[in-house]
Amino acid sequence: MDFPALSVDVQPHPWTGRFDGDGAAHLRWWQAVTPYAEARQDRSPLRSDPPVRAAPPAGVPAASLAASSAGAPAGVPAGASRPAVILGFCSDEGVRRNKGRTGAAKAPAAIRSALGPLAFHLDRPVLDAGDVAVRDGQLEAGQARAGVAVSSLLDTGNLTVLLGGGHETAFASYLGVAGSEAVRTGQRLGVLNLDAHFDLRDEPAPSSGTPFLQMAEAEAAAGRELKYAVVGISQPNNTRALFTTADRLGVKYLLDEDCTPDAVQAFVADFLAEIDVLYLTIDLDVLPAAVAPGVSAPAALGVPLPLVAAVCRQAATSGKLLHADVAELNPAFDIDNRTARVAARLVNTLLAPR
């Protein structure tokens, strides 16, 4: 498996968790995750040297690497296990611009801490590439850096997971996906958002409320039409103007109060049938406030966690999942790390669907 050189702002810190013993039978996430630079045989990810080949982490079958293919999952069986690379996007600048509650810049570390103690049942290698950090309000530059990293990882056959950050994380993800070989060579991209909000605001400056309108504009500039679907829209939390924009752009959506198991499964299946590659983005404020209190805008109703997890499994087993992200965790408002644990569980579900 090739791992390209990356430019990140913060190298990964050591993962920690409970120790039950060595070997695959006792493996937990903190023992299985390999620093990206180590996977590149201890060569600096800041150098512009060529990709190197690396073995999977201890306890993960080497055969799992054989399923990876450069560029995209088109034609990859649902059970195939590409290496997964985790990248953090430490940003709440978009939330600040959107007049939300800041604090999401610390979310990537909180999600990793919640992942670390989980038992590791994955049949794929997992690597931690560190973080891209937005500093001094330079959101657009941070999004561009993260996008370049994601594109590089996708083009060498990895499954990428971006840990946000506010939902401005989504445009960083989009830049990476749109810049990948899969999309550049004509595969049909679909963006599936699990969210209480459309995030289609038309504002002078990009924010956590604008990423999907930015995507629509970028796709139009590239001569394509954005295929965008949302599960969990809260009607009272989206203005008529936002619904009008959604209708104008052909956005497909399912209201939170209409999210029954059958309706959600059918909605996602219909969307998957129209696309070749999927970018899945999870805004944790789609969940009820009792389940996910640590977000900028807690949901009064929300979509039940089992339904959100079911969508993650459906996406992961479709054979079309190219990239995913998790956004809007705000550790400052979390209760007993409840939201961080939910985020970790969903990441685990995406990478180890049953």
mmCIF file of N, CA and C in Angstrom, residues 192-196 230-234 253-268 286-288 301-308 310-311:
data_model
loop_
_atom_site.group_PDB
_atom_site.id
_atom_site.type_symbol
_atom_site.label_atom_id
_atom_site.label_comp_id
_atom_site.label_asym_id
_atom_site.label_seq_id
_atom_site.Cartn_x
_atom_site.Cartn_y
_atom_site.Cartn_z
ATOM 1 N N LEU A 192 -24.050 12.957 1.039
ATOM 2 C CA LEU A 192 -25.136 12.623 1.960
ATOM 3 C C LEU A 192 -24.820 13.231 3.317
ATOM 4 N N ASN A 193 -25.701 14.095 3.776
ATOM 5 C CA ASN A 193 -25.500 14.843 5.008
ATOM 6 C C ASN A 193 -26.512 14.398 6.059
ATOM 7 N N LEU A 194 -26.049 13.959 7.204
ATOM 8 C CA LEU A 194 -26.924 13.662 8.336
ATOM 9 C C LEU A 194 -26.909 14.898 9.224
ATOM 10 N N ASP A 195 -28.005 15.663 9.216
ATOM 11 C CA ASP A 195 -27.936 17.016 9.764
ATOM 12 C C ASP A 195 -29.347 17.553 9.992
ATOM 13 N N ALA A 196 -29.478 18.387 11.009
ATOM 14 C CA ALA A 196 -30.735 19.079 11.240
ATOM 15 C C ALA A 196 -30.874 20.317 10.361
ATOM 16 N N VAL A 230 -30.089 15.149 2.361
ATOM 17 C CA VAL A 230 -29.979 15.380 3.804
ATOM 18 C C VAL A 230 -31.002 14.528 4.548
ATOM 19 N N VAL A 231 -30.548 13.851 5.571
ATOM 20 C CA VAL A 231 -31.422 13.106 6.467
ATOM 21 C C VAL A 231 -31.475 13.829 7.805
ATOM 22 N N GLY A 232 -32.691 14.196 8.249
ATOM 23 C CA GLY A 232 -32.842 14.767 9.576
ATOM 24 C C GLY A 232 -33.164 16.236 9.643
ATOM 25 N N ILE A 233 -33.573 16.828 8.536
ATOM 26 C CA ILE A 233 -33.844 18.268 8.519
ATOM 27 C C ILE A 233 -34.930 18.633 9.538
ATOM 28 N N SER A 234 -34.622 19.638 10.343
ATOM 29 C CA SER A 234 -35.575 20.179 11.309
ATOM 30 C C SER A 234 -36.271 21.384 10.681
ATOM 31 N N TYR A 253 -34.333 15.680 0.677
ATOM 32 C CA TYR A 253 -34.227 15.730 2.131
ATOM 33 C C TYR A 253 -35.362 14.960 2.781
ATOM 34 N N LEU A 254 -35.080 14.518 4.002
ATOM 35 C CA LEU A 254 -36.048 13.803 4.821
ATOM 36 C C LEU A 254 -36.129 14.529 6.156
ATOM 37 N N LEU A 255 -37.315 14.984 6.513
ATOM 38 C CA LEU A 255 -37.485 15.698 7.765
ATOM 39 C C LEU A 255 -37.260 14.774 8.950
ATOM 40 N N ASP A 256 -36.778 15.357 10.068
ATOM 41 C CA ASP A 256 -36.516 14.558 11.263
ATOM 42 C C ASP A 256 -37.760 13.805 11.731
ATOM 43 N N GLU A 257 -38.918 14.433 11.660
ATOM 44 C CA GLU A 257 -40.141 13.800 12.146
ATOM 45 C C GLU A 257 -40.645 12.690 11.219
ATOM 46 N N ASP A 258 -40.049 12.586 10.019
ATOM 47 C CA ASP A 258 -40.422 11.527 9.074
ATOM 48 C C ASP A 258 -39.402 10.382 9.048
ATOM 49 N N CYS A 259 -38.439 10.434 9.951
ATOM 50 C CA CYS A 259 -37.347 9.456 9.930
ATOM 51 C C CYS A 259 -37.718 8.166 10.664
ATOM 52 N N THR A 260 -38.493 7.331 10.004
ATOM 53 C CA THR A 260 -38.729 5.974 10.479
ATOM 54 C C THR A 260 -37.649 5.071 9.882
ATOM 55 N N PRO A 261 -37.416 3.890 10.451
ATOM 56 C CA PRO A 261 -36.392 3.001 9.883
ATOM 57 C C PRO A 261 -36.595 2.703 8.405
ATOM 58 N N ASP A 262 -37.815 2.383 8.002
ATOM 59 C CA ASP A 262 -38.066 2.055 6.599
ATOM 60 C C ASP A 262 -37.873 3.261 5.693
ATOM 61 N N ALA A 263 -38.332 4.428 6.147
ATOM 62 C CA ALA A 263 -38.221 5.633 5.326
ATOM 63 C C ALA A 263 -36.758 6.025 5.128
ATOM 64 N N VAL A 264 -35.962 5.946 6.185
ATOM 65 C CA VAL A 264 -34.547 6.314 6.087
ATOM 66 C C VAL A 264 -33.811 5.330 5.181
ATOM 67 N N GLN A 265 -34.062 4.040 5.366
ATOM 68 C CA GLN A 265 -33.373 3.038 4.550
ATOM 69 C C GLN A 265 -33.684 3.232 3.071
ATOM 70 N N ALA A 266 -34.947 3.464 2.745
ATOM 71 C CA ALA A 266 -35.352 3.643 1.354
ATOM 72 C C ALA A 266 -34.788 4.933 0.771
ATOM 73 N N PHE A 267 -34.799 5.994 1.568
ATOM 74 C CA PHE A 267 -34.269 7.291 1.116
ATOM 75 C C PHE A 267 -32.795 7.160 0.748
ATOM 76 N N VAL A 268 -32.022 6.538 1.627
ATOM 77 C CA VAL A 268 -30.585 6.396 1.375
ATOM 78 C C VAL A 268 -30.335 5.452 0.202
ATOM 79 N N VAL A 286 -27.625 16.400 14.421
ATOM 80 C CA VAL A 286 -28.776 15.660 13.897
ATOM 81 C C VAL A 286 -29.389 14.779 14.983
ATOM 82 N N LEU A 287 -28.614 14.474 16.014
ATOM 83 C CA LEU A 287 -29.050 13.582 17.087
ATOM 84 C C LEU A 287 -29.810 14.347 18.166
ATOM 85 N N PRO A 288 -30.663 13.669 18.923
ATOM 86 C CA PRO A 288 -31.366 14.337 20.028
ATOM 87 C C PRO A 288 -30.368 14.924 21.033
ATOM 88 N N LEU A 301 -35.614 17.707 18.839
ATOM 89 C CA LEU A 301 -36.183 16.417 18.451
ATOM 90 C C LEU A 301 -35.076 15.472 18.022
ATOM 91 N N GLY A 302 -34.522 15.687 16.865
ATOM 92 C CA GLY A 302 -33.398 14.895 16.400
ATOM 93 C C GLY A 302 -33.793 13.537 15.844
ATOM 94 N N VAL A 303 -32.809 12.889 15.238
ATOM 95 C CA VAL A 303 -32.975 11.551 14.681
ATOM 96 C C VAL A 303 -32.358 10.557 15.658
ATOM 97 N N PRO A 304 -33.068 9.489 16.017
ATOM 98 C CA PRO A 304 -32.527 8.532 16.989
ATOM 99 C C PRO A 304 -31.186 7.943 16.553
ATOM 100 N N LEU A 305 -30.322 7.703 17.530
ATOM 101 C CA LEU A 305 -28.993 7.176 17.238
ATOM 102 C C LEU A 305 -29.021 5.864 16.452
ATOM 103 N N PRO A 306 -29.899 4.908 16.761
ATOM 104 C CA PRO A 306 -29.902 3.671 15.963
ATOM 105 C C PRO A 306 -30.144 3.907 14.471
ATOM 106 N N LEU A 307 -30.938 4.917 14.128
ATOM 107 C CA LEU A 307 -31.178 5.214 12.717
ATOM 108 C C LEU A 307 -29.944 5.828 12.073
ATOM 109 N N VAL A 308 -29.261 6.700 12.800
ATOM 110 C CA VAL A 308 -28.028 7.299 12.277
ATOM 111 C C VAL A 308 -26.970 6.219 12.083
ATOM 112 N N ALA A 310 -27.533 3.107 11.527
ATOM 113 C CA ALA A 310 -27.965 2.269 10.402
ATOM 114 C C ALA A 310 -27.576 2.895 9.066
ATOM 115 N N VAL A 311 -27.676 4.215 8.957
ATOM 116 C CA VAL A 311 -27.243 4.894 7.734
ATOM 117 C C VAL A 311 -25.743 4.710 7.536
#
